[in-house]
XYZ file of C-alpha atoms in Angstrom:
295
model
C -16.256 103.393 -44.386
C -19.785 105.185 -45.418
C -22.378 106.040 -42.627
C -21.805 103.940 -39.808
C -25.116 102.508 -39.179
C -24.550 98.934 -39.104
C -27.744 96.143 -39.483
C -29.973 95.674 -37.122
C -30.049 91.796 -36.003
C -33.843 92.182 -34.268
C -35.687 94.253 -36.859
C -36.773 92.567 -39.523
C -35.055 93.453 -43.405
C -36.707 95.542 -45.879
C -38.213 92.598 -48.069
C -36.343 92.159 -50.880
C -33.088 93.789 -50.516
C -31.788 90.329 -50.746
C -32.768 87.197 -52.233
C -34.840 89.171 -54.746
C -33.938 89.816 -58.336
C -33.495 93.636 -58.589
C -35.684 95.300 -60.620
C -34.464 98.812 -61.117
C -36.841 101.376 -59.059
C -39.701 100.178 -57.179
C -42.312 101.309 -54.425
C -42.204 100.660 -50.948
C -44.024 101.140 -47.713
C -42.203 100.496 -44.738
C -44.042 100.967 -41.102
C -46.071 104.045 -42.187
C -42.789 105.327 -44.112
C -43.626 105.856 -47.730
C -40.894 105.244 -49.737
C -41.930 106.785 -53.082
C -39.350 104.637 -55.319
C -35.908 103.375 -54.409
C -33.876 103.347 -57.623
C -31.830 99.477 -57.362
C -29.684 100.697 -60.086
C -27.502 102.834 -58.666
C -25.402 102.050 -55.155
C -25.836 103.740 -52.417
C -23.088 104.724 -49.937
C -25.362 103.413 -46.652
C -26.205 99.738 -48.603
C -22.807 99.462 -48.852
C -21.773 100.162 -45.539
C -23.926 97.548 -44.370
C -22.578 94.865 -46.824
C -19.226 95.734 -45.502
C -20.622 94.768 -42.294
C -22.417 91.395 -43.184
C -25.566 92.930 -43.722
C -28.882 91.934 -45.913
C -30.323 95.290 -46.331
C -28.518 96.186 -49.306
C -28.958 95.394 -53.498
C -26.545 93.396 -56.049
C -25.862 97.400 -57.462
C -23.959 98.066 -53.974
C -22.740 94.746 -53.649
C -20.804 94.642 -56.781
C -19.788 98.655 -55.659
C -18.536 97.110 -52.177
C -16.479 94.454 -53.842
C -14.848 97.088 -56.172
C -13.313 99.044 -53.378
C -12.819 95.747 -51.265
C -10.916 94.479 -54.141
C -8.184 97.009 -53.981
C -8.615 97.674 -50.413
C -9.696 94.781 -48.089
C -9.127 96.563 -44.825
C -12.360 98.074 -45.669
C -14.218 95.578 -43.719
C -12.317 96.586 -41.029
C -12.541 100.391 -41.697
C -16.425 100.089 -41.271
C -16.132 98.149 -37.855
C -13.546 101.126 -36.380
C -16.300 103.371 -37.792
C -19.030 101.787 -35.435
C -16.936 101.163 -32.543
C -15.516 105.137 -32.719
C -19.277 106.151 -32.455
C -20.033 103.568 -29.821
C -17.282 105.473 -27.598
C -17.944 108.936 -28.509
C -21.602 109.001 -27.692
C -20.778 106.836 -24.995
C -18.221 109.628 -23.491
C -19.968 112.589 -24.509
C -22.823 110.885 -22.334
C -20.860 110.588 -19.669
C -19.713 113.946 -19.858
C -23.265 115.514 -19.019
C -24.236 115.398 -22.461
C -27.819 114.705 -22.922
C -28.507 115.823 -26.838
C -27.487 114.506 -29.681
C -28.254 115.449 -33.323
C -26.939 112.170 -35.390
C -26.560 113.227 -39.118
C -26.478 110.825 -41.758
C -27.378 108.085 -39.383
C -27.117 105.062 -42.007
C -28.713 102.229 -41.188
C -29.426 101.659 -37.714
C -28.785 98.424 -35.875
C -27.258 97.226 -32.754
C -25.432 100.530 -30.734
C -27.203 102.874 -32.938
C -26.811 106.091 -30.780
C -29.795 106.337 -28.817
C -29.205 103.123 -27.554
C -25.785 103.601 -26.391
C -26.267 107.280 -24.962
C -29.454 106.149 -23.242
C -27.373 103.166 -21.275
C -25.687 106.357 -19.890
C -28.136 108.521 -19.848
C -32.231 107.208 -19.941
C -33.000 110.591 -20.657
C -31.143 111.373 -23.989
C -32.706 113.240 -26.463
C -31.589 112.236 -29.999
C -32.443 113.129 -33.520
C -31.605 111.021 -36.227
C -31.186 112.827 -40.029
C -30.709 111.512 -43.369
C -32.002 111.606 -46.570
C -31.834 107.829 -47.681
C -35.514 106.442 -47.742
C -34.449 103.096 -47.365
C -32.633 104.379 -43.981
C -35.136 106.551 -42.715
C -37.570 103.285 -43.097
C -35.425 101.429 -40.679
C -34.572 103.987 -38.192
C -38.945 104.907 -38.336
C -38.986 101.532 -37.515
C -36.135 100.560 -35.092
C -37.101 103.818 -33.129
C -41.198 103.083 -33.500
C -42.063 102.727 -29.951
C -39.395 105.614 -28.512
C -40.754 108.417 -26.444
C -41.813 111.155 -29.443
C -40.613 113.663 -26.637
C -37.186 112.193 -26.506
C -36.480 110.867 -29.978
C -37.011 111.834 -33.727
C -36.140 110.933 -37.125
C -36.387 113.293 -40.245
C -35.734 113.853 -44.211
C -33.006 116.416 -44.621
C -29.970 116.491 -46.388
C -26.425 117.808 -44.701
C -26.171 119.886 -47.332
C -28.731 122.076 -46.514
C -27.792 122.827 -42.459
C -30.542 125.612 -42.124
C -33.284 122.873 -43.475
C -32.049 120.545 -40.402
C -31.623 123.293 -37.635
C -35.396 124.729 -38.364
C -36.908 121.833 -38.586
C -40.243 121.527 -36.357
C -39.114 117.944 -34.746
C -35.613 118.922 -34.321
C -36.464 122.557 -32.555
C -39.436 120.289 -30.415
C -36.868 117.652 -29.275
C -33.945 119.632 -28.844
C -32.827 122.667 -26.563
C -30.202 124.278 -28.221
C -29.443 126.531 -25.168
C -28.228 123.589 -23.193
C -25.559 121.625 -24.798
C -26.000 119.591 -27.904
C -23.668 117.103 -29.484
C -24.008 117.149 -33.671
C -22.551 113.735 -34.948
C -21.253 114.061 -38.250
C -19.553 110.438 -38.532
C -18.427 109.096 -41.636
C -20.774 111.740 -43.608
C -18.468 115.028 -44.167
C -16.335 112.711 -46.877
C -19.651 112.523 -48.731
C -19.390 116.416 -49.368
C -17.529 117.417 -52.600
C -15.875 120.934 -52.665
C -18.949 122.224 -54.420
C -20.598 121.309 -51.751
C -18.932 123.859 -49.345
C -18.411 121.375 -46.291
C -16.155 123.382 -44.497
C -19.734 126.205 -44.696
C -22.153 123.554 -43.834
C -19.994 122.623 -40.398
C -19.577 126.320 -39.826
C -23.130 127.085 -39.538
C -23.643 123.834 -37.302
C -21.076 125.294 -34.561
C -22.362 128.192 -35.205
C -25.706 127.120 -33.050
C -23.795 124.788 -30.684
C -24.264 126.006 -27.393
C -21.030 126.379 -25.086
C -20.462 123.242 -24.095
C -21.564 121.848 -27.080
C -19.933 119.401 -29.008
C -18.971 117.844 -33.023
C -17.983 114.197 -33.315
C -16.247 113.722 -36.628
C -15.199 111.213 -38.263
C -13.516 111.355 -41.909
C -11.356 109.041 -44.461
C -7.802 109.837 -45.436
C -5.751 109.173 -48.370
C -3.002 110.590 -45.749
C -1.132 106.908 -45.444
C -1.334 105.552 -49.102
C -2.753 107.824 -51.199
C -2.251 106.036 -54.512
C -4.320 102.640 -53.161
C -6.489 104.809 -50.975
C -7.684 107.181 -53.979
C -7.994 103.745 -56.180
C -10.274 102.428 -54.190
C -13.040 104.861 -53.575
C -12.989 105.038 -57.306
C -15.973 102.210 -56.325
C -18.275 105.106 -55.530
C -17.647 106.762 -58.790
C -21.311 105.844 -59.672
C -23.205 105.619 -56.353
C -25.355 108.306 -55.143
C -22.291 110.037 -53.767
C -18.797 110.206 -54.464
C -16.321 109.579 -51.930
C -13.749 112.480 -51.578
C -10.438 111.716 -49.503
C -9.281 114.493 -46.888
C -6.295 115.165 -45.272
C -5.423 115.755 -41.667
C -4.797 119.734 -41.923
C -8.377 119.238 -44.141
C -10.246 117.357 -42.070
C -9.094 119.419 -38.729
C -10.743 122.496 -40.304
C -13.749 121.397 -39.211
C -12.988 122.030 -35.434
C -12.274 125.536 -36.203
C -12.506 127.523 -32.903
C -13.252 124.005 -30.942
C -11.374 122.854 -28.328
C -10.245 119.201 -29.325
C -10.839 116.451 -26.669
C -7.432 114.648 -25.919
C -6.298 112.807 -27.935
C -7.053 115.011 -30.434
C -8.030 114.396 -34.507
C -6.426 111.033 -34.612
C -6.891 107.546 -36.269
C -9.910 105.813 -34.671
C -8.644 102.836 -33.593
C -6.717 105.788 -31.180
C -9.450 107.508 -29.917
C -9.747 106.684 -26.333
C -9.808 102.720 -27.209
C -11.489 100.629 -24.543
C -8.383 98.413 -24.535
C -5.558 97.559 -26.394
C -5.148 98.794 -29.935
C -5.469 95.604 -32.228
C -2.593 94.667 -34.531
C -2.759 96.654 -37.950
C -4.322 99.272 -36.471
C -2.569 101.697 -39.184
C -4.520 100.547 -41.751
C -7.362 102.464 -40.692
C -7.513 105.600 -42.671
C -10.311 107.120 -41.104
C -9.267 110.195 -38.595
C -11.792 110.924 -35.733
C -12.325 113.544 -32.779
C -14.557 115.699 -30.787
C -14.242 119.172 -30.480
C -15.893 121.293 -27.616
C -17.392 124.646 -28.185
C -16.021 127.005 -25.079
């Protein structure tokens, strides 16, 4: 559901995010990363991502979160893997398409077809950028990405909520061209925004630098299908580091706002361009994805 990072299986964990007690906030150092203090007390929408996906690298704080949403919603599980397998196929088209930028905002946790790796079997000469503002995730992607071309690949502190602080950023302006086409991910993030937050703003001023032929991969929960279970269970993020706030279809399609929309359009993932046949129960995602082009 949350940032769609999922574990990495040939990294190795950040010691102690399980099988050690918890200890509230404590300091860590990660390869050359400083992590000034990761507060264990309070979940964190990425951690539980990757417990939803069968991953260490989160605390007993997110784990108990996870199991409060799973509780009243056990397609969640599921939710998560149509999350990763969306991006997998977006970068992986967008790629295909000529696209050889790609600004990845609120990467989560990296792991196994993170999107470098999948745009750069396409495309060996992808440029990425990888943003978020999770230590514990920026300490994985640091490391995951350690030995990657510094011309071709970066990863940076920023927050979505401050778009200018991303777009002028010294890393992001020496990696990327922004007047040849650039694709900004935004997948499984926007729902992370509260109204105060002005999301429909913060993806304005993103297309507002897209190039034409530039792109926006979104992807964004629903309580479209059943609201009353859907709004019950993100109640579980009441008290992680951000809230989870359902959107609508009409909502979430703001976002393309003077995009074209790549067939099929702002659908559910499992209906984006699947590589096969939709599995069984595919309703039960309620998470809407698409890709709009900038003319």
């Amino acid at each position: 559901m949350p940032d769609h990072g999922g574990p990495a299986r040939d990294e190795p964990a950040l010691h102690g995010l399980t099988g050690e007690p918890d200890s509230g906030a404590r300091e860590l150092l990660v390869s050359g990363w400083e992590v000034d203090r990761v507060d264990t007390r309070v979940a964190h929408p990425a951690r539980m991502y990757d417990y939803y996906l069968g991953g260490k690298d989160n605390y007993q704080v997110d784990r108990e979160a996870a199991e409060q949403v799973l509780a009243v919603l056990p397609e969640g599980r599921d939710m998560a893997l149509a999350n990763r397998a969306f991006l997998g196929r977006a970068v992986r088209f967008l790629a295909a398409r000529g696209i050889r930028q790609f600004l990845d905002i609120g990467t989560g946790i990296p792991g196994p077809g993170n999107t470098g790796e999948v745009a750069r079997a396409v495309a060996p000469d992808a440029r990425v950028i990888y943003v978020d503002n999770d230590p514990i995730v920026l300490s994985h992607t640091q490391s995951l990405l350690a030995h990657h071309d510094p011309g071709h690949t970066a990863v940076i502190e920023a927050d979505l909520r401050d778009a200018d602080s991303i777009l002028t950023h010294p890393d992001v302006l020496r990696v990327l061209d922004f007047t040849q086409p650039v694709a900004v991910l935004l997948v499984a993030v926007l729902h992370f925004l509260r109204p105060v937050d002005e999301p429909v703003e913060v993806v304005a001023r993103l297309r507002q630098v897209l190039p034409s032929g530039g792109c926006l991969v979104v992807s964004h929960g629903t309580g479209d299908f059943e609201p009353e279970r859907a709004f019950s269970a993100v109640k579980g993020y009441s008290h992680a580091t951000a809230p989870f706030v359902l959107r609508s279809h009409q909502q979430i399609g703001e976002f393309f706002d003077g995009l074209d929309l790549v067939e099929p359009g702002l659908v559910q993932l499992p209906w984006w361009r699947p590589d096969g046949a939709v599995p069984e129960e595919s309703e039960k995602i309620w998470i809407y994805g698409g890709i709009g082009v900038k003319r």
